[in-house]
CSV table of C-alpha atoms in Angstrom, one decimal:
chain,number,residue,atom,x,y,z
A,1,MET,CA,-111.7,-90.3,27.0
A,2,ALA,CA,-109.4,-92.8,25.2
A,3,ARG,CA,-110.3,-94.0,21.7
A,4,THR,CA,-110.4,-97.8,20.9
A,5,SER,CA,-109.9,-99.6,17.7
A,6,LYS,CA,-112.2,-102.2,16.3
A,7,HIS,CA,-110.1,-104.9,18.0
A,8,GLY,CA,-110.5,-103.1,21.4
A,9,ALA,CA,-107.1,-101.7,21.6
A,10,SER,CA,-106.7,-98.3,23.1
A,11,LEU,CA,-105.5,-95.5,20.8
A,12,LYS,CA,-103.4,-92.8,22.4
A,13,PRO,CA,-101.7,-89.9,20.7
A,14,HIS,CA,-98.0,-90.4,20.0
A,15,ALA,CA,-95.7,-88.3,22.2
A,16,ARG,CA,-92.9,-86.3,20.5
A,17,ASN,CA,-89.5,-87.9,20.9
A,18,PRO,CA,-87.3,-85.4,22.8
A,19,ILE,CA,-84.1,-87.2,21.9
A,20,ARG,CA,-84.8,-87.0,18.2
A,21,LYS,CA,-85.5,-83.3,18.7
A,22,GLY,CA,-82.2,-82.7,20.4
A,23,VAL,CA,-80.4,-84.7,17.7
A,24,GLY,CA,-82.0,-82.5,15.0
A,25,ARG,CA,-80.9,-79.3,16.7
A,26,GLY,CA,-77.3,-80.6,17.1
A,27,ALA,CA,-77.2,-81.5,13.4
A,28,SER,CA,-78.4,-78.0,12.5
A,29,VAL,CA,-75.7,-76.4,14.6
A,30,ARG,CA,-73.1,-78.6,13.0
A,31,LYS,CA,-74.3,-77.7,9.6
A,32,LYS,CA,-74.2,-74.0,10.4
A,33,ALA,CA,-70.7,-74.4,11.8
A,34,ALA,CA,-69.5,-76.3,8.8
A,35,SER,CA,-71.1,-73.7,6.5
A,36,LEU,CA,-69.3,-70.9,8.5
A,37,ASN,CA,-65.9,-72.7,8.3
A,38,LEU,CA,-66.5,-73.2,4.6
A,39,SER,CA,-67.3,-69.6,4.0
A,40,VAL,CA,-64.2,-68.4,6.1
A,41,GLY,CA,-62.0,-70.9,4.3
A,42,GLY,CA,-63.4,-69.8,0.9
A,43,LEU,CA,-62.8,-66.1,1.8
A,44,LEU,CA,-59.3,-66.8,2.9
A,45,GLY,CA,-58.6,-68.8,-0.2
A,46,HIS,CA,-60.0,-66.1,-2.4
A,47,HIS,CA,-57.7,-63.5,-0.7
A,48,MET,CA,-54.7,-65.8,-1.2
A,49,ASP,CA,-55.7,-66.2,-4.9
A,50,ALA,CA,-56.2,-62.5,-5.3
A,51,ALA,CA,-52.8,-61.8,-3.8
A,52,GLY,CA,-51.1,-64.4,-5.9
A,53,ASN,CA,-52.8,-63.3,-9.1
A,54,SER,CA,-52.0,-59.6,-8.4
A,55,LEU,CA,-48.3,-60.5,-8.0
A,56,SER,CA,-48.4,-62.5,-11.2
A,57,ARG,CA,-50.0,-59.7,-13.2
A,58,LEU,CA,-47.0,-57.5,-12.2
A,59,THR,CA,-44.7,-59.8,-14.1
A,60,THR,CA,-46.8,-59.6,-17.3
A,61,GLN,CA,-45.6,-56.0,-17.7
A,62,PRO,CA,-42.2,-56.1,-16.0
A,63,PHE,CA,-40.8,-52.8,-17.4
A,64,ALA,CA,-43.8,-50.7,-16.5
A,65,ALA,CA,-44.0,-52.4,-13.0
A,66,LEU,CA,-40.2,-51.9,-12.4
A,67,MET,CA,-40.4,-48.2,-13.4
A,68,THR,CA,-43.3,-47.7,-11.0
A,69,LEU,CA,-41.5,-49.5,-8.2
A,70,LEU,CA,-38.3,-47.5,-8.7
A,71,VAL,CA,-40.3,-44.2,-8.5
A,72,ILE,CA,-41.9,-45.4,-5.3
A,73,GLY,CA,-38.6,-46.5,-3.9
A,74,ILE,CA,-36.9,-43.2,-4.7
A,75,ALA,CA,-39.8,-41.2,-3.3
A,76,LEU,CA,-39.5,-43.1,0.0
A,77,ALA,CA,-35.7,-43.2,0.1
A,78,LEU,CA,-35.4,-39.4,-0.1
A,79,PRO,CA,-37.1,-38.5,3.2
A,80,THR,CA,-35.6,-41.6,4.8
A,81,GLY,CA,-32.1,-40.6,3.8
A,82,LEU,CA,-32.7,-37.0,5.1
A,83,HIS,CA,-33.9,-38.5,8.4
A,84,LEU,CA,-30.7,-40.5,8.8
A,85,LEU,CA,-28.7,-37.3,8.0
A,86,VAL,CA,-30.4,-35.5,10.9
A,87,GLN,CA,-29.9,-38.5,13.2
A,88,ASN,CA,-26.2,-38.6,12.4
A,89,ALA,CA,-25.9,-34.9,12.7
A,90,ARG,CA,-27.4,-35.0,16.2
A,91,LEU,CA,-24.8,-37.7,17.2
A,92,ILE,CA,-22.0,-35.4,15.9
A,93,SER,CA,-23.5,-32.4,17.8
A,94,GLY,CA,-23.6,-34.5,20.9
A,95,GLU,CA,-19.9,-35.1,20.7
A,96,TRP,CA,-19.2,-31.5,19.9
A,97,ALA,CA,-21.3,-30.4,22.9
A,98,ASN,CA,-19.4,-32.6,25.2
A,99,ALA,CA,-16.2,-31.0,24.0
A,100,VAL,CA,-17.2,-27.5,25.1
A,101,ASP,CA,-15.2,-26.3,28.0
A,102,LEU,CA,-15.4,-23.4,30.4
A,103,SER,CA,-12.5,-21.1,30.7
A,104,VAL,CA,-12.2,-19.7,34.3
A,105,TYR,CA,-9.9,-16.7,34.6
A,106,VAL,CA,-8.6,-16.1,38.1
A,107,THR,CA,-8.2,-12.6,39.6
A,108,PRO,CA,-4.6,-11.4,39.0
A,109,GLY,CA,-2.4,-11.6,42.1
A,110,THR,CA,-4.1,-14.7,43.5
A,111,SER,CA,-1.6,-16.8,45.5
A,112,GLU,CA,-0.8,-20.4,44.7
A,113,GLU,CA,-2.5,-21.5,48.0
A,114,ALA,CA,-5.7,-19.6,47.1
A,115,LEU,CA,-5.5,-21.0,43.6
A,116,ALA,CA,-5.3,-24.6,44.9
A,117,ASP,CA,-8.2,-24.0,47.2
A,118,LEU,CA,-10.3,-22.6,44.4
A,119,SER,CA,-9.4,-25.5,42.1
A,120,ALA,CA,-10.4,-28.0,44.7
A,121,GLN,CA,-13.7,-26.2,45.3
A,122,ILE,CA,-14.5,-26.2,41.6
A,123,GLU,CA,-13.4,-29.8,41.0
A,124,SER,CA,-15.8,-31.0,43.8
A,125,HIS,CA,-18.8,-29.5,42.0
A,126,PRO,CA,-21.3,-32.2,40.8
A,127,LEU,CA,-21.5,-30.8,37.3
A,128,VAL,CA,-17.7,-30.7,36.8
A,129,ASP,CA,-16.2,-33.7,35.0
A,130,GLY,CA,-12.6,-32.6,34.9
A,131,LEU,CA,-10.3,-29.6,35.6
A,132,ILE,CA,-7.0,-28.4,34.2
A,133,VAL,CA,-5.1,-25.6,36.1
A,134,LEU,CA,-2.7,-23.3,34.3
A,135,THR,CA,-0.7,-21.0,36.5
A,136,ALA,CA,0.1,-17.5,35.2
A,137,ALA,CA,3.6,-18.6,34.2
A,138,GLU,CA,2.3,-21.6,32.4
A,139,ALA,CA,-0.3,-19.5,30.6
A,140,LEU,CA,2.4,-17.1,29.5
A,141,GLU,CA,4.6,-20.0,28.1
A,142,ASP,CA,1.7,-21.4,26.2
A,143,PHE,CA,0.9,-18.0,24.7
A,144,LYS,CA,4.5,-17.5,23.7
A,145,ALA,CA,4.5,-20.9,21.9
A,146,LEU,CA,1.2,-20.2,20.1
A,147,SER,CA,1.6,-16.6,19.2
A,148,GLY,CA,5.2,-16.4,18.1
A,149,PHE,CA,5.8,-13.2,20.0
A,150,GLY,CA,8.1,-14.8,22.6
A,151,ALA,CA,10.9,-12.1,22.2
A,152,ALA,CA,8.4,-9.3,22.6
A,153,LEU,CA,6.8,-10.9,25.6
A,154,ASP,CA,10.2,-11.3,27.3
A,155,THR,CA,10.6,-7.6,27.4
A,156,LEU,CA,7.6,-7.2,29.7
A,157,GLU,CA,8.4,-6.5,33.3
A,158,GLU,CA,5.3,-8.3,34.6
A,159,ASN,CA,3.2,-11.2,33.5
A,160,PRO,CA,-0.1,-9.8,32.1
A,161,LEU,CA,-1.8,-13.1,32.0
A,162,PRO,CA,-3.8,-14.5,34.9
A,163,ALA,CA,-4.0,-18.1,36.1
A,164,THR,CA,-6.6,-20.0,34.1
A,165,MET,CA,-8.7,-23.1,34.8
A,166,ILE,CA,-10.1,-25.2,31.9
A,167,VAL,CA,-13.3,-26.8,33.3
A,168,ARG,CA,-14.9,-29.8,31.5
A,169,PRO,CA,-18.6,-30.0,32.3
A,170,ASN,CA,-20.5,-33.3,32.2
A,171,ALA,CA,-23.9,-34.2,30.6
A,172,LEU,CA,-23.8,-31.1,28.4
A,173,ASP,CA,-25.7,-32.9,25.6
A,174,GLU,CA,-28.5,-34.0,27.9
A,175,ASN,CA,-28.8,-30.9,30.1
A,176,PRO,CA,-27.2,-27.8,28.4
A,177,GLU,CA,-29.0,-25.5,30.7
A,178,LYS,CA,-27.2,-27.0,33.7
A,179,VAL,CA,-23.9,-25.9,32.2
A,180,MET,CA,-25.2,-22.3,31.9
A,181,GLU,CA,-26.1,-22.6,35.6
A,182,LEU,CA,-22.6,-23.9,36.3
A,183,ALA,CA,-21.0,-20.9,34.6
A,184,ALA,CA,-23.1,-18.6,36.6
A,185,GLU,CA,-22.1,-20.3,39.9
A,186,LEU,CA,-18.4,-20.2,39.0
A,187,GLN,CA,-18.7,-16.6,38.1
A,188,ALA,CA,-20.0,-15.9,41.6
A,189,LEU,CA,-17.1,-17.5,43.4
A,190,PRO,CA,-14.5,-15.3,45.0
A,191,ARG,CA,-11.2,-14.8,43.2
A,192,VAL,CA,-12.9,-15.6,39.8
A,193,ASP,CA,-12.5,-12.7,37.4
A,194,LEU,CA,-14.3,-14.1,34.3
A,195,VAL,CA,-16.0,-17.3,33.1
A,196,GLN,CA,-16.1,-17.7,29.4
A,197,LEU,CA,-18.4,-20.3,27.8
A,198,ASP,CA,-18.5,-20.4,24.0
A,199,THR,CA,-21.7,-22.3,23.2
A,200,GLU,CA,-23.3,-20.0,20.8
A,201,TRP,CA,-22.2,-22.1,17.8
A,202,VAL,CA,-23.6,-25.2,19.4
A,203,GLU,CA,-26.9,-23.5,19.9
A,204,ARG,CA,-26.9,-22.3,16.3
A,205,PHE,CA,-26.1,-25.8,15.1
A,206,HIS,CA,-29.0,-27.2,17.1
A,207,ALA,CA,-31.3,-24.5,15.7
A,208,MET,CA,-30.3,-25.4,12.2
A,209,LEU,CA,-31.0,-29.1,13.0
A,210,ASP,CA,-34.5,-28.1,14.1
A,211,VAL,CA,-35.1,-26.4,10.8
A,212,VAL,CA,-33.7,-29.4,8.8
A,213,ARG,CA,-35.9,-31.7,10.9
A,214,ARG,CA,-39.0,-29.7,10.0
A,215,VAL,CA,-38.0,-29.7,6.3
A,216,VAL,CA,-37.6,-33.5,6.4
A,217,MET,CA,-41.0,-33.8,8.0
A,218,VAL,CA,-42.7,-31.7,5.3
A,219,ALA,CA,-40.8,-33.5,2.5
A,220,GLY,CA,-41.8,-36.8,3.9
A,221,ILE,CA,-45.5,-35.8,3.9
A,222,LEU,CA,-45.3,-34.5,0.4
A,223,LEU,CA,-43.5,-37.6,-0.9
A,224,ALA,CA,-46.0,-39.9,0.9
A,225,LEU,CA,-48.8,-38.0,-0.9
A,226,ALA,CA,-46.8,-38.6,-4.1
A,227,VAL,CA,-46.7,-42.3,-3.5
A,228,LEU,CA,-50.5,-42.3,-3.0
A,229,VAL,CA,-50.9,-40.5,-6.3
A,230,ILE,CA,-48.5,-42.9,-8.1
A,231,VAL,CA,-50.3,-46.0,-6.8
A,232,GLY,CA,-53.7,-44.5,-7.5
A,233,ASN,CA,-52.8,-43.6,-11.0
A,234,THR,CA,-51.4,-47.1,-11.6
A,235,ILE,CA,-54.6,-48.7,-10.3
A,236,ARG,CA,-56.8,-46.4,-12.4
A,237,MET,CA,-55.0,-47.4,-15.6
A,238,GLU,CA,-55.3,-51.1,-14.6
A,239,ILE,CA,-59.1,-50.7,-14.0
A,240,GLN,CA,-59.4,-49.1,-17.4
A,241,GLN,CA,-57.6,-52.1,-19.0
A,242,ARG,CA,-59.8,-54.6,-17.2
A,243,ARG,CA,-63.1,-52.7,-17.7
A,244,ASP,CA,-64.8,-55.5,-19.7
A,245,GLU,CA,-63.8,-58.1,-17.1
A,246,ILE,CA,-65.2,-55.9,-14.3
A,247,GLU,CA,-68.6,-55.5,-16.2
A,248,ILE,CA,-68.9,-59.2,-16.7
A,249,THR,CA,-68.1,-59.9,-13.1
A,250,ARG,CA,-70.9,-57.5,-12.1
A,251,LEU,CA,-73.3,-59.2,-14.4
A,252,VAL,CA,-72.8,-62.6,-12.7
A,253,GLY,CA,-73.3,-61.0,-9.3
A,254,GLY,CA,-69.8,-60.0,-8.2
A,255,SER,CA,-69.8,-57.4,-5.4
A,256,ASP,CA,-67.7,-54.2,-5.4
A,257,ALA,CA,-65.6,-55.7,-2.6
A,258,PHE,CA,-65.0,-58.8,-4.7
A,259,ILE,CA,-64.0,-56.7,-7.7
A,260,ARG,CA,-61.9,-54.3,-5.6
A,261,ARG,CA,-59.9,-57.0,-3.9
A,262,PRO,CA,-57.3,-57.8,-6.6
A,263,PHE,CA,-56.6,-54.1,-7.1
A,264,LEU,CA,-56.1,-53.7,-3.4
A,265,TYR,CA,-53.5,-56.4,-3.3
A,266,THR,CA,-51.8,-54.8,-6.3
A,267,GLY,CA,-51.4,-51.6,-4.3
A,268,ILE,CA,-50.1,-53.6,-1.4
A,269,TRP,CA,-47.5,-55.3,-3.6
A,270,TYR,CA,-46.4,-52.0,-5.0
A,271,GLY,CA,-46.0,-50.6,-1.5
A,272,ALA,CA,-44.1,-53.6,-0.1
A,273,LEU,CA,-41.7,-53.9,-3.1
A,274,GLY,CA,-41.2,-50.2,-3.3
A,275,GLY,CA,-40.4,-50.1,0.4
A,276,LEU,CA,-37.8,-52.8,0.0
A,277,ILE,CA,-36.3,-50.9,-2.9
A,278,SER,CA,-36.0,-47.8,-0.7
A,279,VAL,CA,-34.3,-49.8,2.0
A,280,VAL,CA,-31.8,-51.1,-0.5
A,281,LEU,CA,-31.2,-47.6,-1.9
A,282,VAL,CA,-30.6,-46.1,1.5
A,283,THR,CA,-28.4,-48.9,2.6
A,284,VAL,CA,-26.2,-48.6,-0.5
A,285,ALA,CA,-26.0,-44.8,-0.1
A,286,VAL,CA,-24.9,-45.2,3.6
A,287,HIS,CA,-22.3,-47.7,2.6
A,288,LEU,CA,-20.9,-45.5,-0.2
A,289,VAL,CA,-20.8,-42.4,2.0
A,290,GLY,CA,-19.8,-44.0,5.3
A,291,GLY,CA,-16.1,-44.6,4.4
A,292,PRO,CA,-15.3,-41.0,3.5
A,293,VAL,CA,-17.2,-39.7,6.5
A,294,SER,CA,-15.2,-42.0,8.8
A,295,ARG,CA,-11.9,-40.9,7.3
A,296,VAL,CA,-12.8,-37.2,7.7
A,297,ALA,CA,-13.9,-37.8,11.3
A,298,GLY,CA,-10.5,-39.6,11.9
A,299,LEU,CA,-8.6,-36.6,10.8
A,300,TYR,CA,-10.3,-34.6,13.6
A,301,GLY,CA,-9.6,-37.3,16.2
A,302,SER,CA,-13.1,-38.8,16.3
A,303,ASP,CA,-14.2,-42.4,15.9
A,304,PHE,CA,-17.6,-41.4,14.5
A,305,SER,CA,-19.1,-43.7,11.8
A,306,LEU,CA,-22.2,-43.1,9.8
A,307,ARG,CA,-25.2,-45.1,11.0
A,308,GLY,CA,-27.8,-46.6,8.7
A,309,LEU,CA,-31.2,-48.0,9.3
A,310,ALA,CA,-31.8,-50.0,12.4
A,311,ASP,CA,-33.8,-53.3,12.4
A,312,LEU,CA,-37.0,-51.7,13.4
A,313,GLN,CA,-36.5,-48.7,11.2
A,314,TRP,CA,-36.4,-50.6,7.9
A,315,LEU,CA,-39.3,-52.7,9.1
A,316,TRP,CA,-41.4,-49.6,9.8
A,317,LEU,CA,-40.4,-48.2,6.5
A,318,VAL,CA,-41.7,-51.2,4.6
A,319,LEU,CA,-44.9,-51.4,6.7
A,320,GLY,CA,-45.5,-47.7,6.1
A,321,ALA,CA,-45.1,-48.2,2.3
A,322,VAL,CA,-47.6,-51.1,2.5
A,323,VAL,CA,-50.1,-48.9,4.2
A,324,LEU,CA,-49.6,-46.2,1.6
A,325,GLY,CA,-50.0,-48.7,-1.2
A,326,ALA,CA,-53.2,-50.1,0.3
A,327,VAL,CA,-54.8,-46.7,1.0
A,328,GLY,CA,-53.9,-45.4,-2.5
A,329,SER,CA,-55.3,-48.5,-4.2
A,330,TRP,CA,-58.4,-48.6,-2.1
A,331,VAL,CA,-59.3,-45.0,-2.8
A,332,ALA,CA,-58.5,-45.2,-6.5
A,333,ALA,CA,-60.4,-48.5,-7.0
A,334,SER,CA,-63.5,-47.4,-5.0
A,335,ARG,CA,-63.7,-44.1,-6.9
A,336,HIS,CA,-63.2,-45.5,-10.4
A,337,LEU,CA,-65.6,-48.5,-9.7
A,338,ARG,CA,-68.3,-46.0,-8.8
A,339,HIS,CA,-67.5,-44.0,-11.9
A,340,LEU,CA,-67.8,-47.2,-14.1
A,341,GLU,CA,-71.1,-48.0,-12.4
A,342,THR,CA,-72.7,-44.6,-13.0
A,343,GLY,CA,-71.1,-44.2,-16.4
């Protein structure tokens, strides 16, 4: 039943305005979005301030910071230089492996026609890259020139040397086991007396490279741990120096993440700058050693040149140093902040 006023007007309850309700919700959403953007912007700004202040603090004690950076750079440059040494040694071993030939000694008394057929059969093999045929007479003349016993050899009634074939295999550096199979196949051919393949020194060299590679890996792990210790000890000393500042920040409500952030960026700066120093040290070392190495290689008829860090290699080195610095600073800061809180 509708209520009436004293003037006879009907009184009805006021209905809620749906438009105003929607406007209110929209304003609330906009306020929350603005608050979120403000908080994200403030967090980003604080990270930038922390990074800038951490870099500035390094310049307040330049000698101590430089000594720490040099130690980090040298610790990272040592395994990097050894890694480059192994890489260049593998390149050299690849050239040596390709230079390994097979000496095929033909059965004595083989006619020239049979020798030509045998050489054609060997040259058509898919694993053979080249072939040099020395007849028995040519082999004797070469032996006279190399041995210096020409007069004594002239007294022999018969030529004791057989015809020889120098076989150059292909893809030895990629498939050395295929060359062993080639030697076995050539040994099984008729009119082949002996196949000689001297690859033991190559196999020994590769075995030595494997040992050096393992040593480099172990040294890299140990020196990476050393970088963690260096960064952690540096952060520990800085926390001790700023102990009063940390306690005041906690009194006004600063969280551990807020307090830890500047020290985290300090470790990142140490890692990044130390990584760049290691890149410079390795590059200078390669430049100093590269010239003599190229001259020695030229004396042996090789165009080998020492290779340094590639583009991605130096970038990965710096990124790895940044990760080491960040991890070392985070662990040290978290541990010592807990110690200050309990102590």
